[in-house]
CSV table of C-alpha atoms in Angstrom, one decimal:
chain,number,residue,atom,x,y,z
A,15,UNK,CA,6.0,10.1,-6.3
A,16,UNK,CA,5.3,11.8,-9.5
A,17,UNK,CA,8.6,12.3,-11.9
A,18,UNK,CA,9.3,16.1,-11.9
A,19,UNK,CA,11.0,16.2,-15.0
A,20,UNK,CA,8.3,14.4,-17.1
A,21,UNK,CA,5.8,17.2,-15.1
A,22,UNK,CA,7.8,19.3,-16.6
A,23,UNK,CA,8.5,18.3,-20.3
A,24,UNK,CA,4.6,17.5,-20.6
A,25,UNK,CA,2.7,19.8,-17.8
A,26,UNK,CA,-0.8,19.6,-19.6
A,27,UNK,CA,-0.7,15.8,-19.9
A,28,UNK,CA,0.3,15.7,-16.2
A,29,UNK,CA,-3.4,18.0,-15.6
A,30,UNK,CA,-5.2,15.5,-17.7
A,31,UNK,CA,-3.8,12.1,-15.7
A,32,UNK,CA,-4.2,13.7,-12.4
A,33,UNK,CA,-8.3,15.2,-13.7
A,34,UNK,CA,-8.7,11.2,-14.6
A,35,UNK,CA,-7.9,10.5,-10.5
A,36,UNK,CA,-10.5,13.7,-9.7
A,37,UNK,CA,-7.6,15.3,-7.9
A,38,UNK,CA,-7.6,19.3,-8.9
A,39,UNK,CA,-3.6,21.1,-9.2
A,40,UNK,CA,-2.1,23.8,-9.5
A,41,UNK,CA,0.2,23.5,-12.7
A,42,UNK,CA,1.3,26.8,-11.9
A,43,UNK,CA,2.5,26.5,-8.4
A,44,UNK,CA,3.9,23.1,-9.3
A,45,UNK,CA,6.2,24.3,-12.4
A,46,UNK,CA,6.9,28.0,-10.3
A,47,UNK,CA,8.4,25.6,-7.2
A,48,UNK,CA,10.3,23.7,-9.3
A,49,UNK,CA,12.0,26.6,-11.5
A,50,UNK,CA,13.0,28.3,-7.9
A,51,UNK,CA,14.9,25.1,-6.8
A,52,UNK,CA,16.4,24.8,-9.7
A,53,UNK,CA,17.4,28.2,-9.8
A,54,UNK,CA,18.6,28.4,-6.2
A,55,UNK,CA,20.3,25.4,-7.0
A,56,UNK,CA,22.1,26.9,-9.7
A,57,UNK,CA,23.0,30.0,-7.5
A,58,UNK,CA,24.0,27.6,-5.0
A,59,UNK,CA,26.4,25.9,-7.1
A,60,UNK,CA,28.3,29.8,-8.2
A,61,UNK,CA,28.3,30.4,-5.0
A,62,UNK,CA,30.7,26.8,-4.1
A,63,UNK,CA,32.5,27.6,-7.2
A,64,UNK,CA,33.3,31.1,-6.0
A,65,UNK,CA,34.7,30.0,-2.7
A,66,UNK,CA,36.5,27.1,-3.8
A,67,UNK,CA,38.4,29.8,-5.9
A,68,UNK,CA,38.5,31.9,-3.3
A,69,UNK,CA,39.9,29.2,-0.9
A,70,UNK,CA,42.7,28.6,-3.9
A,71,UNK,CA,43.8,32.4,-3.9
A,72,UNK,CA,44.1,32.6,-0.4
A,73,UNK,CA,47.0,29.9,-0.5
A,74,UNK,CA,48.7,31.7,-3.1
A,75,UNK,CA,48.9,35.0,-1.7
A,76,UNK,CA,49.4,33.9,1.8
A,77,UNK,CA,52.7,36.0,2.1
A,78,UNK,CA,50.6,39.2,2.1
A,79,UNK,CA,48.3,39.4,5.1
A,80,UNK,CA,46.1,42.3,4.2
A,81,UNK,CA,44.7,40.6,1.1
A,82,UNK,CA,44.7,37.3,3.0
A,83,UNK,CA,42.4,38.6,5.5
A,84,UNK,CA,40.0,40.4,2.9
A,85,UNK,CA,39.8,36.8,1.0
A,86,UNK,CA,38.9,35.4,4.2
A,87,UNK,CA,36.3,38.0,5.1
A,88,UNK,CA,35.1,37.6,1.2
A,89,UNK,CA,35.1,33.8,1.7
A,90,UNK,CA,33.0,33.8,5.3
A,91,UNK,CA,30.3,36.3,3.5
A,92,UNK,CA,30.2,34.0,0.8
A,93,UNK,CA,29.8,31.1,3.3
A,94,UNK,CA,26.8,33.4,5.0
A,95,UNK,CA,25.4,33.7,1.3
A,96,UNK,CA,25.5,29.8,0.7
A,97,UNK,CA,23.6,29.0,4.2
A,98,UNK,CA,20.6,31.3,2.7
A,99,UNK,CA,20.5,29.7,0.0
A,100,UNK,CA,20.6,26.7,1.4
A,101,UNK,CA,17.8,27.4,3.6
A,102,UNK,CA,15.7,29.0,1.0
A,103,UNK,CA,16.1,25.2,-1.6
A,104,UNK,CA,15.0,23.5,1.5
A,105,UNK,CA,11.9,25.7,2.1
A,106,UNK,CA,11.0,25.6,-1.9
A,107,UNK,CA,11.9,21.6,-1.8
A,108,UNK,CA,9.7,20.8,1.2
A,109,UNK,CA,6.6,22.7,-0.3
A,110,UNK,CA,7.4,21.0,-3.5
A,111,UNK,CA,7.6,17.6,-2.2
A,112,UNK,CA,4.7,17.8,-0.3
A,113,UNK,CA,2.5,18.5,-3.3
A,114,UNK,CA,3.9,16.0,-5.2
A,115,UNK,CA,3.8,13.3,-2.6
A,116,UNK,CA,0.3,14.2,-1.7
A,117,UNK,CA,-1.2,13.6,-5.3
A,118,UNK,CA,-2.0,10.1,-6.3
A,119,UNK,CA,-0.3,7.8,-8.9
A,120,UNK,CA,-1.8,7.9,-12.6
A,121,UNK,CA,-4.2,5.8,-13.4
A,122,UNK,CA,-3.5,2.9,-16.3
A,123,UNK,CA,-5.4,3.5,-19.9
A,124,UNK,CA,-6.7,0.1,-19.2
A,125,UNK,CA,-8.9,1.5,-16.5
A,126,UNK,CA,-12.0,2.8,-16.6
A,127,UNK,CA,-12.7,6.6,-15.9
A,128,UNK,CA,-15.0,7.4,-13.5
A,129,UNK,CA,-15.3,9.1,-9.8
A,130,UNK,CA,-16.9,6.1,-7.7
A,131,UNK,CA,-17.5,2.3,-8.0
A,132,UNK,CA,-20.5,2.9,-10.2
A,133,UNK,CA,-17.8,3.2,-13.2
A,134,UNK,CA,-16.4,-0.4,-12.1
A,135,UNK,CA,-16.2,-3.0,-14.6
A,136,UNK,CA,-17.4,-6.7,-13.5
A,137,UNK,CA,-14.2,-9.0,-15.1
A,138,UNK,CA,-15.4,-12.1,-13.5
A,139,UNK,CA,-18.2,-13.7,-11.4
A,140,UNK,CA,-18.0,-17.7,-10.4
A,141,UNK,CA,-20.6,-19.8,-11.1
A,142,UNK,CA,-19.9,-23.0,-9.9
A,143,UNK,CA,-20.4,-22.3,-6.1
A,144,UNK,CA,-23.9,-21.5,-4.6
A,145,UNK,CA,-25.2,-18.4,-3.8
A,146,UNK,CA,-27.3,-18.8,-1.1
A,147,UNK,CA,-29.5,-15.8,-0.2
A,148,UNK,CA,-30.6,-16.6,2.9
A,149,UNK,CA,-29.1,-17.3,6.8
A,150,UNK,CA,-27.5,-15.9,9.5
A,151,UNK,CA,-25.1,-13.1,9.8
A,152,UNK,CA,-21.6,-14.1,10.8
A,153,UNK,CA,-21.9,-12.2,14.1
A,154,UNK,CA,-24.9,-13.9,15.3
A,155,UNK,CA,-23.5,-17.5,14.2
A,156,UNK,CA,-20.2,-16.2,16.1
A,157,UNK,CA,-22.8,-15.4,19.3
A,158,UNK,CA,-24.8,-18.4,18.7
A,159,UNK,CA,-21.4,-20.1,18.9
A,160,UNK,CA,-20.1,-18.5,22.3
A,161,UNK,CA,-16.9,-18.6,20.2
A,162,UNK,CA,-17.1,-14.7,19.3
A,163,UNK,CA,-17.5,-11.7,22.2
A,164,UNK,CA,-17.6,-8.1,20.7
A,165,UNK,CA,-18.4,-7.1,24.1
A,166,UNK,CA,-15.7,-8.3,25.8
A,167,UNK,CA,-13.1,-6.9,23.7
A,168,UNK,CA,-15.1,-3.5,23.7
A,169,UNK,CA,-14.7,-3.4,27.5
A,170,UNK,CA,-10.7,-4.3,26.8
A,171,UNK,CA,-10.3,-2.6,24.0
A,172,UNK,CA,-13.0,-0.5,22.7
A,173,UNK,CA,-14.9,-0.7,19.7
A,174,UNK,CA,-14.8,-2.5,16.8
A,175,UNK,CA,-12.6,-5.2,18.6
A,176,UNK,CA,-13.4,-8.9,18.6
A,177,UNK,CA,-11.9,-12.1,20.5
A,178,UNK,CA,-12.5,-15.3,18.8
A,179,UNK,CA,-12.5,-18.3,21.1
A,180,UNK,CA,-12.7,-21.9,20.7
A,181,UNK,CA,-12.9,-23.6,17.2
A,182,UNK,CA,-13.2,-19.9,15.6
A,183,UNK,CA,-9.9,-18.9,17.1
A,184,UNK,CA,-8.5,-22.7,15.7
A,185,UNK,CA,-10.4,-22.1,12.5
A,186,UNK,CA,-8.9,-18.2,11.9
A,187,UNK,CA,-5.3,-20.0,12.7
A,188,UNK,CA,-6.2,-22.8,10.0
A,189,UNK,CA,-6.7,-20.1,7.3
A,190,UNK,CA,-3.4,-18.3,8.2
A,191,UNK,CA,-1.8,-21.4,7.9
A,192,UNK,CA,-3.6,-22.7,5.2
A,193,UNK,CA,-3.4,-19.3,2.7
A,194,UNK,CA,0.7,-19.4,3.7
A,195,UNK,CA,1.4,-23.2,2.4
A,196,UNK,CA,-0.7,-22.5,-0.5
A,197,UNK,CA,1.3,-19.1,-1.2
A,198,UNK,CA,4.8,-20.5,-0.8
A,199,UNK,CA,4.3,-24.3,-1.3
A,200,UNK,CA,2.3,-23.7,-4.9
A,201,UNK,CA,2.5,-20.2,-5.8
A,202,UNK,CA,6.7,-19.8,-5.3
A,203,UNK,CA,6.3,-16.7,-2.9
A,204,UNK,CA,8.4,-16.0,-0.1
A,205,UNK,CA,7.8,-16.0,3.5
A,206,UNK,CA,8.7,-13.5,5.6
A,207,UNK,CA,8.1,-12.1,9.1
A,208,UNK,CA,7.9,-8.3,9.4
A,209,UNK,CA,7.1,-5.7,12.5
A,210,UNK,CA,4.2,-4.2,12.9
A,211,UNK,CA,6.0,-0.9,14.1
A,212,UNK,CA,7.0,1.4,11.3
A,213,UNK,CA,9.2,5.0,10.9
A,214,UNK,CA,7.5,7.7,8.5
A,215,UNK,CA,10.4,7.0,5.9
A,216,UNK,CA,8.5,3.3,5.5
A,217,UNK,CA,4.6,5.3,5.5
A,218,UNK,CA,5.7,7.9,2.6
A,219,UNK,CA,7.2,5.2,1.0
A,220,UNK,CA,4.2,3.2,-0.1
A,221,UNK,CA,1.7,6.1,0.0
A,222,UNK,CA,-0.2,6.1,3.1
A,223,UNK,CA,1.8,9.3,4.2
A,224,UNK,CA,1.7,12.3,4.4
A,225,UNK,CA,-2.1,12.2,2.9
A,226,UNK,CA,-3.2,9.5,5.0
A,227,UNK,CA,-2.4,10.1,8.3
A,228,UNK,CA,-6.0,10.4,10.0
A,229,UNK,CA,-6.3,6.2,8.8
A,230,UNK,CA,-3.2,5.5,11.0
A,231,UNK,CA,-2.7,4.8,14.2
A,232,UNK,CA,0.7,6.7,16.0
A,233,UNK,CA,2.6,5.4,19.2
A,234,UNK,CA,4.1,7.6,21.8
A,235,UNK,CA,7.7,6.3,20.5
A,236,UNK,CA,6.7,7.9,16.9
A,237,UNK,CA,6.3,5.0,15.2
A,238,UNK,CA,3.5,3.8,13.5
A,239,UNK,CA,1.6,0.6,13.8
A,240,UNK,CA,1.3,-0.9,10.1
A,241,UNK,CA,-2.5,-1.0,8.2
A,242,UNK,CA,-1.1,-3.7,6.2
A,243,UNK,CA,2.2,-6.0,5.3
A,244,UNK,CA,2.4,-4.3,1.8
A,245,UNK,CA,4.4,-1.5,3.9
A,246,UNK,CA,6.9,-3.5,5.6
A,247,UNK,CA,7.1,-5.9,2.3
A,248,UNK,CA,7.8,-3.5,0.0
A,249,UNK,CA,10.3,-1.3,2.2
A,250,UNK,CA,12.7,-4.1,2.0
A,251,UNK,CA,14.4,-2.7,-0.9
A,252,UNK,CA,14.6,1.2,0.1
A,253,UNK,CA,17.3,2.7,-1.6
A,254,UNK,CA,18.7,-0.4,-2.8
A,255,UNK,CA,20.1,-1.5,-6.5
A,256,UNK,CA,19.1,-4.8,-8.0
A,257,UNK,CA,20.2,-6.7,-10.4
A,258,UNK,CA,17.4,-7.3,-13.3
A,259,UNK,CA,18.1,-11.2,-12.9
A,260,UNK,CA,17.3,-11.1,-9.4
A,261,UNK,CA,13.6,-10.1,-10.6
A,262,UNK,CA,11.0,-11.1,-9.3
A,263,UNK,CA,11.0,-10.8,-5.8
A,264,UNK,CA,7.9,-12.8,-4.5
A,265,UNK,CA,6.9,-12.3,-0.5
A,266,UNK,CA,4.4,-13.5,1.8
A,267,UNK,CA,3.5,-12.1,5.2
A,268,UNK,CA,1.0,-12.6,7.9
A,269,UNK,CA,0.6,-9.8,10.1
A,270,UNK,CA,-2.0,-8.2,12.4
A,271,UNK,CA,-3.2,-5.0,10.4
A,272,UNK,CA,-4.2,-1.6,12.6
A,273,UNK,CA,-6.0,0.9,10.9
A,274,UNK,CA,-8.1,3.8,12.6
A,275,UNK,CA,-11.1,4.0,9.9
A,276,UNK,CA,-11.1,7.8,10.0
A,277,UNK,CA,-13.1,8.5,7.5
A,278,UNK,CA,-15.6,5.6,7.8
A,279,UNK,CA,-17.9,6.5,10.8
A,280,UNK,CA,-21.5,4.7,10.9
A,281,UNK,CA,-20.1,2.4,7.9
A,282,UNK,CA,-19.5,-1.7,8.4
A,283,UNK,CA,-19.6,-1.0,12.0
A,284,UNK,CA,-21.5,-4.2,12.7
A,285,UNK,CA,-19.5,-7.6,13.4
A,286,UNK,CA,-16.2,-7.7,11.9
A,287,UNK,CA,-16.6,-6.5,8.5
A,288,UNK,CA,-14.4,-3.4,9.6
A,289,UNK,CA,-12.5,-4.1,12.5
A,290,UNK,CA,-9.3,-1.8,13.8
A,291,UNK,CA,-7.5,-4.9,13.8
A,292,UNK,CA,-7.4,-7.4,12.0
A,293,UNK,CA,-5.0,-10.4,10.2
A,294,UNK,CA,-4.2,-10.5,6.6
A,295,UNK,CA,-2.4,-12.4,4.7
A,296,UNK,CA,-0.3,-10.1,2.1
A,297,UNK,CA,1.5,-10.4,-1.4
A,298,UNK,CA,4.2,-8.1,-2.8
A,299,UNK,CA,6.0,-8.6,-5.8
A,300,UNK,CA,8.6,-6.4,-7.0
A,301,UNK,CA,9.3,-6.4,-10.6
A,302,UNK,CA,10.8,-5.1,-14.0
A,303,UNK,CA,8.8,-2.6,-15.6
A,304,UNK,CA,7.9,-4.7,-18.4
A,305,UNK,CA,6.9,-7.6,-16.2
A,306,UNK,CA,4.4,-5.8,-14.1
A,307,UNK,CA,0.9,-5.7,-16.5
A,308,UNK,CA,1.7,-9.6,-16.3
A,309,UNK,CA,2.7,-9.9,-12.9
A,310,UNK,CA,-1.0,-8.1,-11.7
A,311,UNK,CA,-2.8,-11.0,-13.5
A,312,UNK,CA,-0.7,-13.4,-11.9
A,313,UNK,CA,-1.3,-11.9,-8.4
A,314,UNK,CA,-4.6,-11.8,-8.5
A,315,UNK,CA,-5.0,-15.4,-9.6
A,316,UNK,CA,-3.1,-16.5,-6.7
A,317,UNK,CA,-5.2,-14.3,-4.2
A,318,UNK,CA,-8.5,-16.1,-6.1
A,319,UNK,CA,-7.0,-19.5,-6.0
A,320,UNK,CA,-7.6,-19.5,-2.2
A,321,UNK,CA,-11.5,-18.6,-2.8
A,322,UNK,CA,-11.4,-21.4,-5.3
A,323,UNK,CA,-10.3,-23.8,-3.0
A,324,UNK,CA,-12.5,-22.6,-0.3
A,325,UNK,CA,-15.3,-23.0,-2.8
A,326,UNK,CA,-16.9,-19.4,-1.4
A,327,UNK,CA,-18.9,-17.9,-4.4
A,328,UNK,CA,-16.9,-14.7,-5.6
A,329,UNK,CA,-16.8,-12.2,-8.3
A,330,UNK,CA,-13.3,-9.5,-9.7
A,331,UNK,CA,-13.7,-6.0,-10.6
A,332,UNK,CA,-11.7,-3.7,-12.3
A,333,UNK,CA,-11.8,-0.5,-10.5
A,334,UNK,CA,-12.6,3.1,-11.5
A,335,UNK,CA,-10.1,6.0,-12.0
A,336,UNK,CA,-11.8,7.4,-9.3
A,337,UNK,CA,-12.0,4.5,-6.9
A,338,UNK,CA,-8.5,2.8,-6.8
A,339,UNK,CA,-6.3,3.5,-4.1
A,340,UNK,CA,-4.0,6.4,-4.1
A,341,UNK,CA,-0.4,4.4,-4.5
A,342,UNK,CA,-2.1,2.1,-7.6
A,343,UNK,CA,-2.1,2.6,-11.4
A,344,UNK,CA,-4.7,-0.6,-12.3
A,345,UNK,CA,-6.5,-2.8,-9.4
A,346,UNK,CA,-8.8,-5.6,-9.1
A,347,UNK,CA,-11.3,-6.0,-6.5
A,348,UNK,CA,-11.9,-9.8,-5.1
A,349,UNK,CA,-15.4,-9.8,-3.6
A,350,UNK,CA,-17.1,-12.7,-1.5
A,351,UNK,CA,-20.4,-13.1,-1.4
A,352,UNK,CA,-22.3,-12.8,1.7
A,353,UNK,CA,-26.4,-14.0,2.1
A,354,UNK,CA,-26.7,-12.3,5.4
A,355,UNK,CA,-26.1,-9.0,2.9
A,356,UNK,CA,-27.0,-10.5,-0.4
A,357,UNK,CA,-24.8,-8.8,-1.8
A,358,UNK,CA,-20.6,-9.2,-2.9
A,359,UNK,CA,-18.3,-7.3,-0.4
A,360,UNK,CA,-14.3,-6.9,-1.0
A,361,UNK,CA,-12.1,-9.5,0.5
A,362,UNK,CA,-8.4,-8.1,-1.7
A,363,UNK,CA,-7.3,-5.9,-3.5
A,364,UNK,CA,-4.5,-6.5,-6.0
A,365,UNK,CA,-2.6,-3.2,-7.3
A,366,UNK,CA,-0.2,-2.6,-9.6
A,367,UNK,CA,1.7,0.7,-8.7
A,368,UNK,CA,4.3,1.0,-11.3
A,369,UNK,CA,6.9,3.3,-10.4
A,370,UNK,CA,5.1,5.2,-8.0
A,371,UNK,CA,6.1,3.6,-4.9
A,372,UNK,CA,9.9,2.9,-5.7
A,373,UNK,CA,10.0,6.4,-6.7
A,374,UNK,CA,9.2,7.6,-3.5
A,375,UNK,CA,11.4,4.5,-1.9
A,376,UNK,CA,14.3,5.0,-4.4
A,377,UNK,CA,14.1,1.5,-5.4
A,378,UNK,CA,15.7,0.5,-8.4
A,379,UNK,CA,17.0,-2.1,-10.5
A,380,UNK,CA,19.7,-2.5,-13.3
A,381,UNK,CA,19.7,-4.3,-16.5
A,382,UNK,CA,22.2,-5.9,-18.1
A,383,UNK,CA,23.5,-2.8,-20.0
A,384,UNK,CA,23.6,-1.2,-16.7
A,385,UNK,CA,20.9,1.2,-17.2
A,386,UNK,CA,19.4,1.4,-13.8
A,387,UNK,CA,15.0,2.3,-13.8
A,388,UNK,CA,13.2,2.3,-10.8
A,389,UNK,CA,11.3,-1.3,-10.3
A,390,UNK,CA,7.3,-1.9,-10.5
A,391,UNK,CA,6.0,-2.8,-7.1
A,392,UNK,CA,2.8,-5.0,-6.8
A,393,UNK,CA,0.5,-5.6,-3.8
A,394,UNK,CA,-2.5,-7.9,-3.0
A,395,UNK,CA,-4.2,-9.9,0.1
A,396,UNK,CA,-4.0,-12.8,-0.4
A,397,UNK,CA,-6.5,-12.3,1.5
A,398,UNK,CA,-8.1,-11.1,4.8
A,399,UNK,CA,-8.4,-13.7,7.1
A,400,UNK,CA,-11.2,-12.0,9.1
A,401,UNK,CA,-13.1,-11.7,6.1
A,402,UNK,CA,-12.7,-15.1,4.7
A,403,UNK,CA,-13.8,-16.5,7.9
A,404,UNK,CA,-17.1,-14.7,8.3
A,405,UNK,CA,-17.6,-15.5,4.5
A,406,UNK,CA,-16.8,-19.2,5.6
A,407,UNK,CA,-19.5,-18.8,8.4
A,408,UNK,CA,-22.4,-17.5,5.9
A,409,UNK,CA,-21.7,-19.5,3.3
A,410,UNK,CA,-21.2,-23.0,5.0
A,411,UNK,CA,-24.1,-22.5,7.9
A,412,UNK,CA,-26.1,-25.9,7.0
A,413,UNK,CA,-29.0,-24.2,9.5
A,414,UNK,CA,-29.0,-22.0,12.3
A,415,UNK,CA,-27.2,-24.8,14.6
A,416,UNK,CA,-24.1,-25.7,12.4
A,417,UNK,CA,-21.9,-24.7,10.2
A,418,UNK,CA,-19.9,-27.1,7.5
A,419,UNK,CA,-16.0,-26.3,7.1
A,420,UNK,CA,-14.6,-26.4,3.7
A,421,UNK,CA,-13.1,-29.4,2.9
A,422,UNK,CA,-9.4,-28.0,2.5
A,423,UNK,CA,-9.2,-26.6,6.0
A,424,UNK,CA,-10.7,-30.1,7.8
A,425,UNK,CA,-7.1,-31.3,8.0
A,426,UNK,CA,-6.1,-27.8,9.2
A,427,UNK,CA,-8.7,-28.1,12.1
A,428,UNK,CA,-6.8,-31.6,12.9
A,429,UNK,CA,-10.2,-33.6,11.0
A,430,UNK,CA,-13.1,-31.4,12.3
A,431,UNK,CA,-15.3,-31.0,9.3
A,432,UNK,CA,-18.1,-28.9,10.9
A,433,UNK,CA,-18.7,-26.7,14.1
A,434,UNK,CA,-21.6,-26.9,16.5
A,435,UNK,CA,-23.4,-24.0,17.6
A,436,UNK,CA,-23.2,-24.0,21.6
A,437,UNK,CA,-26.4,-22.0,22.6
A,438,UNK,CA,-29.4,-23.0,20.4
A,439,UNK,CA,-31.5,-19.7,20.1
């Protein structure tokens, strides 16, 4: 949520940060709505003051009825008055809201403008891993395997479904497990279990409503079934006060993520590069605003420690102006590489959002001269566990009939260091 004031004070600057995002306003509109409210506001408040005085006089003159009854006719209109005003701020404040909460946080002078990923700027690539460039796609090792059916969970379930059996379901449980020891036991974050159902209050808060609701998917109880941890994570603190020397607040979630793909028909639909559900492993931090530039670097190392450890070749990118998400200020794309595609595909994303999401959560925190700002939220996987296991599968296949596990998961898979293919093709 944008800061109406600063919109205000600076209208043109506000056109320029939201031109950077390639969102189009209307200043106009914007600075009209909000000069109504405040004016109906204003009228609002002569009216209260004109029937709290008109309240007093009534007690005063109570001995003569005939004035007493004219005060209280005077003091009903007035009441009549205040209910259309009242009515009219709410109609201005809803129209007003819904603009601002619909337009995307400002983008950070340390990111590149530009519309797409084209305008991306590589930050890092490894080089000690190999990048093979030749193999197997992940769904046909799963096939080969008999350890992963896409046709039985589209008969259950429908499309873009899987069920992992075997040694893949053990192996997509060792990475949970493995990604939420390294997280708390080594990188001091938090563990914490959260539901997967949601209200809209939760949605608005961290961005994905009101302009994402075709991505979601909606229950018959109106709730919402979560597209990632971040939302439940970062709620915590809705309309709460902290203290600055509680800061920061580090969590860790695993959670099944749901997310309807709307807008991505035709794209990734193959194997389970884009899957309606799926497990990640999510990072939040919640921080001062000084702390956050610093705070994004260290999230991000923390969600590429667990590619380092898996030794999977990847590369970081700092995205575009025009190809972050909507809640984020600055992000950094973690890409995999995968042979079956020869190419990197995304794996995290680490955001910082500033203000933008507390805003909208009235989340703040208060320093030690008790001067209260609203906190910096963070977010990043750390990191798909889907992902990192189909990376796993292209990456380790030793030929079309096996498949080495890294060595940091062998004690998660109770020893196994490598998994036979079941059905030699």
């Amino acid at each position: 949520m944008h800061d109406i004031n600063l919109i205000r004070k600076n209208p043109n600057q506000f056109v320029a940060e939201m031109k950077r995002r390639f969102v189009k306003i209307d200043i106009n509109e914007i600075l009209n709505l909000d000069k109504n409210k405040r004016s109906i506001i204003f009228e609002l408040q002569e009216l209260q003051n004109k029937r709290n005085s008109s309240s007093k006089a009534i007690a005063k003159i109570k001995n003569n009825k005939e004035e007493v009854n004219k005060m209280i006719v005077r003091v009903n209109e007035i009441k009549l008055d205040m209910k259309k005003k009242e009515e009219q701020l709410l109609k201005v404040s809803n129209k007003l809201d819904l603009i601002l909460l619909s337009l995307p946080n400002c983008a950070s002078p340390k990111v590149p403008t530009g519309k797409d990923d084209n305008y991306n700027e590589l930050v890092f690539e490894t080089k000690e891993f190999e990048k093979k460039t030749e193999g197997l796609s992940h769904d046909e090792i799963g096939k080969n395997m008999g350890m992963m059916d896409f046709d039985s969970a589209s008969k259950i379930s429908g499309s873009r479904f899987v069920i992992l059996k075997s040694y893949l379901a053990s192996l997509e449980r060792a990475l949970c497990n493995f990604m939420l020891d390294i997280h708390t036991n080594e990188h001091g974050y938090e563990e914490v279990s959260t539901p997967h159902l949601v209200k809209d209050d939760a949605l608005i808060g961290t961005g994905q409503l009101p302009k994402f609701k075709e991505d979601l998917f909606f229950t018959s109880n109106k709730k919402w079934l979560i597209p990632t941890a971040e939302v439940t994570l970062t709620n915590i603190y809705r309309d709460k006060i902290l203290l600055e020397k509680e800061l920061p607040k580090r969590y860790v979630a695993l959670t099944n993520c749901f997310r309807s793909e709307a807008g991505s028909a035709g794209q990734d639909t193959k194997g389970m590069i884009r899957l309606h559900e799926f497990k990640k492993v999510e990072l939040v931090s919640i921080v001062t605003k000084e702390n956050s530039d610093k705070e994004l670097e260290r999230l991000t190392k923390c969600a590429t420690k667990v590619l380092d450890l898996l030794e999977i070749p990847y590369r970081i990118t700092l995205l575009s102006s025009g190809d972050m998400g909507f809640s984020a200020s600055k992000t950094y794309d973690i890409e995999v590489w995968l042979p079956s595609q020869k190419k990197f595909r995304e794996i995290s994303s680490c955001s910082n959002c500033t203000d933008f999401q507390s805003r909208r959560m009235n989340t703040k925190y208060k320093s030690s001269n008790n001067e209260k700002f609203f906190s910096h939220t963070l977010n990043g996987s750390g990191i798909a566990v889907g992902r990192a296991l189909l990376a796993i599968l292209e990456n380790y296949q030793v030929n079309k009939n096996t498949v080495r596990l890294p060595k940091v998961l062998v004690k998660y898979m109770g020893g196994l260091d490598k998994i036979e293919l079941l059905n030699e093709k």
